[in-house]
Amino acid sequence: MDRPIPGQQAPPNPPGRQGPAPCSTAGSTANSTTGTADPSASAAYPAVTFAVFADNHYYDPALGTEGPLFYQDLLRNRDIKLLKDSPEILEQALEEVTALKVDFLLICGDLTKDGEASSHRLLAEKLSEYSRRGLNILVINGNHDVNNRHARGYRGNRRQRGGSISGPRFAALYEGQGYGAALERDPASLSYLAEPVPGLWVLCLDTCLWQRGYREEGRLQPRTLEWAESLLDRARLEGKALLAMMHHGLLEHYPGNKKFYSAYVIDDFLSIAEILARGGVKVVFTGHFHSQDIARLITGDQEAFLYDVETGSLATYPCPYRIVTIDAASQHMHIQTRRITATAGRRRGFPDHAYRYCYRLAQGLAERKLRGLWVSPRDCRLLAPQVVAAFQVHGLGNEEKAEQALDLKGVSPWGRFVIQRKRALLEALWEQTPPPDNHLGIDLQTGDFRPPE
Ligand SMILES: [Fe+2]
Ligand SMILES: [Fe+2]
């Protein structure tokens, strides 16, 4: 048994209570029909191989990728992304998964930098080109993709309003990447149901709040949850195996994830994860935090489980994506991580370029944050690299705990005071909670995992 992240394991039955434990979080709007389902009765998964991308943040280069305002906005919006390279990175990744002849590809949201209409148009054209070549692509929206006030371009020393797209326009643009062939569409959101191979249903869940403009946080709206629950029931009746994808995290990926960065795990996450687990969804693919991490939930009565496989941003070093294979005979899922090591424009030296570019932005961001707290330039030089290291280590996955999370030698009393208030977060980011994050085997019948072969 792995050590769960605090709060990650649903509570056990209270003494004397029979049957499955109830959802633990108050205020859930879910009905109880799927909460009493017998997960062992869920259908067997068919043999399949698929790829998973997240947060590719495609950016139309014609909107401008240089100048002080561009960099100022990158730091202000915490955009540690290889935006200039994003079209070539995506193309390389699409080439690789096409060559592998995967059955389908999931893209877990944040398809564009900030929902710019021209970025979406170019991306939709590119994805359609690969769809025509036989790559079955399913997308879902991320928080950056729709009704985003940050959509803009840069001309010299001027910002230009870029114009974002609406929810209906998103579904229309990606008609060939999930929406057109959807078995069902949720009237209340951009969620839909796909059957990319016979016998396998993929619930593509819109966890974003685009109806209210740009929001970083995520939520499964009550009506969308009801819609999803009805499909869980139908899947059981029709003998369909279930997977899901969504942009925001469904489980915590480090101790205190929801407390430290509440916008990165959906509201009511434990009760919703438990509903999905009991309804037969065994693995959910997510993105948003730009990190490689896999977390597991086991229900309090040990009868159901669910994995949240979070994939790092394709546009941020080390530019990872996943290849997932299910063996029908053994009902084992094998998750493998690959990284982009070259693009058309950089056949050599791409990882080094990606690392240095992202590191420089991350360093600038950490310094900006610390300076905002009146930390001296000298203390910033000592502390910023340590802050960056914690996020980098978490982002790569399989964190190896440093002997000492923080070295405060030479730091002034004020610098120490400021960083001590962040110590719990930095230590949590260094924490490796099982299972392993990059390569993993999952027994889809028992929920056990095994280390990479
Ligand atoms: Fe993102
Ligand atoms: Fe996001």
PDB file of C-alpha atoms in Angstrom, residues 253-254 289-294 310-313 316-322 336-340 351 354-355 358-359 388-400 429-432 435-439:
ATOM      1  CA  HIS A 253      -0.414  15.897  -6.606  1.00  0.00           C
ATOM      2  CA  TYR A 254       1.620  16.867  -3.561  1.00  0.00           C
ATOM      3  CA  PHE A 289      -0.013  22.460 -13.350  1.00  0.00           C
ATOM      4  CA  HIS A 290       2.608  21.791 -16.044  1.00  0.00           C
ATOM      5  CA  SER A 291       4.075  18.882 -14.077  1.00  0.00           C
ATOM      6  CA  GLN A 292       4.537  15.162 -14.436  1.00  0.00           C
ATOM      7  CA  ASP A 293       2.745  13.497 -11.574  1.00  0.00           C
ATOM      8  CA  ILE A 294       0.543  10.470 -10.990  1.00  0.00           C
ATOM      9  CA  GLU A 310      -1.152  14.596 -14.829  1.00  0.00           C
ATOM     10  CA  THR A 311       1.035  15.351 -17.834  1.00  0.00           C
ATOM     11  CA  GLY A 312       3.479  18.255 -18.020  1.00  0.00           C
ATOM     12  CA  SER A 313       3.222  21.030 -20.592  1.00  0.00           C
ATOM     13  CA  THR A 316       7.741  23.767 -21.148  1.00  0.00           C
ATOM     14  CA  TYR A 317      11.014  21.954 -20.544  1.00  0.00           C
ATOM     15  CA  PRO A 318      11.304  18.935 -20.722  1.00  0.00           C
ATOM     16  CA  CYS A 319       8.356  19.017 -23.181  1.00  0.00           C
ATOM     17  CA  PRO A 320       6.882  15.641 -22.175  1.00  0.00           C
ATOM     18  CA  TYR A 321       4.014  13.574 -23.462  1.00  0.00           C
ATOM     19  CA  ARG A 322       2.681  10.122 -22.616  1.00  0.00           C
ATOM     20  CA  GLN A 336       5.403   5.676 -20.664  1.00  0.00           C
ATOM     21  CA  THR A 337       6.800   9.213 -20.845  1.00  0.00           C
ATOM     22  CA  ARG A 338       8.584  10.644 -23.863  1.00  0.00           C
ATOM     23  CA  ARG A 339      10.187  14.023 -24.364  1.00  0.00           C
ATOM     24  CA  ILE A 340      10.660  16.219 -27.392  1.00  0.00           C
ATOM     25  CA  PRO A 351      16.744  20.222 -24.796  1.00  0.00           C
ATOM     26  CA  ALA A 354      14.449  24.596 -23.817  1.00  0.00           C
ATOM     27  CA  TYR A 355      16.033  24.203 -20.393  1.00  0.00           C
ATOM     28  CA  CYS A 358      12.499  28.075 -19.218  1.00  0.00           C
ATOM     29  CA  TYR A 359      15.024  28.424 -16.419  1.00  0.00           C
ATOM     30  CA  VAL A 388      12.970  27.486  -9.015  1.00  0.00           C
ATOM     31  CA  ALA A 389      14.606  24.145  -8.118  1.00  0.00           C
ATOM     32  CA  ALA A 390      11.594  23.026  -6.057  1.00  0.00           C
ATOM     33  CA  PHE A 391       9.155  23.696  -8.933  1.00  0.00           C
ATOM     34  CA  GLN A 392      11.519  22.130 -11.467  1.00  0.00           C
ATOM     35  CA  VAL A 393      11.999  18.966  -9.445  1.00  0.00           C
ATOM     36  CA  HIS A 394       8.251  18.593  -9.029  1.00  0.00           C
ATOM     37  CA  GLY A 395       7.681  19.345 -12.711  1.00  0.00           C
ATOM     38  CA  LEU A 396      10.010  16.551 -13.823  1.00  0.00           C
ATOM     39  CA  GLY A 397       8.335  13.947 -11.599  1.00  0.00           C
ATOM     40  CA  ASN A 398       9.894  11.208  -9.423  1.00  0.00           C
ATOM     41  CA  GLU A 399      11.183  13.870  -7.038  1.00  0.00           C
ATOM     42  CA  GLU A 400      14.307  13.035  -5.134  1.00  0.00           C
ATOM     43  CA  LEU A 429       7.015  20.140  -3.967  1.00  0.00           C
ATOM     44  CA  TRP A 430      10.164  18.160  -3.172  1.00  0.00           C
ATOM     45  CA  GLU A 431       8.104  15.298  -1.800  1.00  0.00           C
ATOM     46  CA  GLN A 432       7.778  12.192  -3.967  1.00  0.00           C
ATOM     47  CA  PRO A 435       3.248   5.983  -7.450  1.00  0.00           C
ATOM     48  CA  PRO A 436       6.149   6.790  -9.793  1.00  0.00           C
ATOM     49  CA  ASP A 437       5.359   9.653 -12.143  1.00  0.00           C
ATOM     50  CA  ASN A 438       6.924   8.917 -15.499  1.00  0.00           C
ATOM     51  CA  HIS A 439       6.753   5.199 -16.222  1.00  0.00           C
TER      52      HIS A 439
END
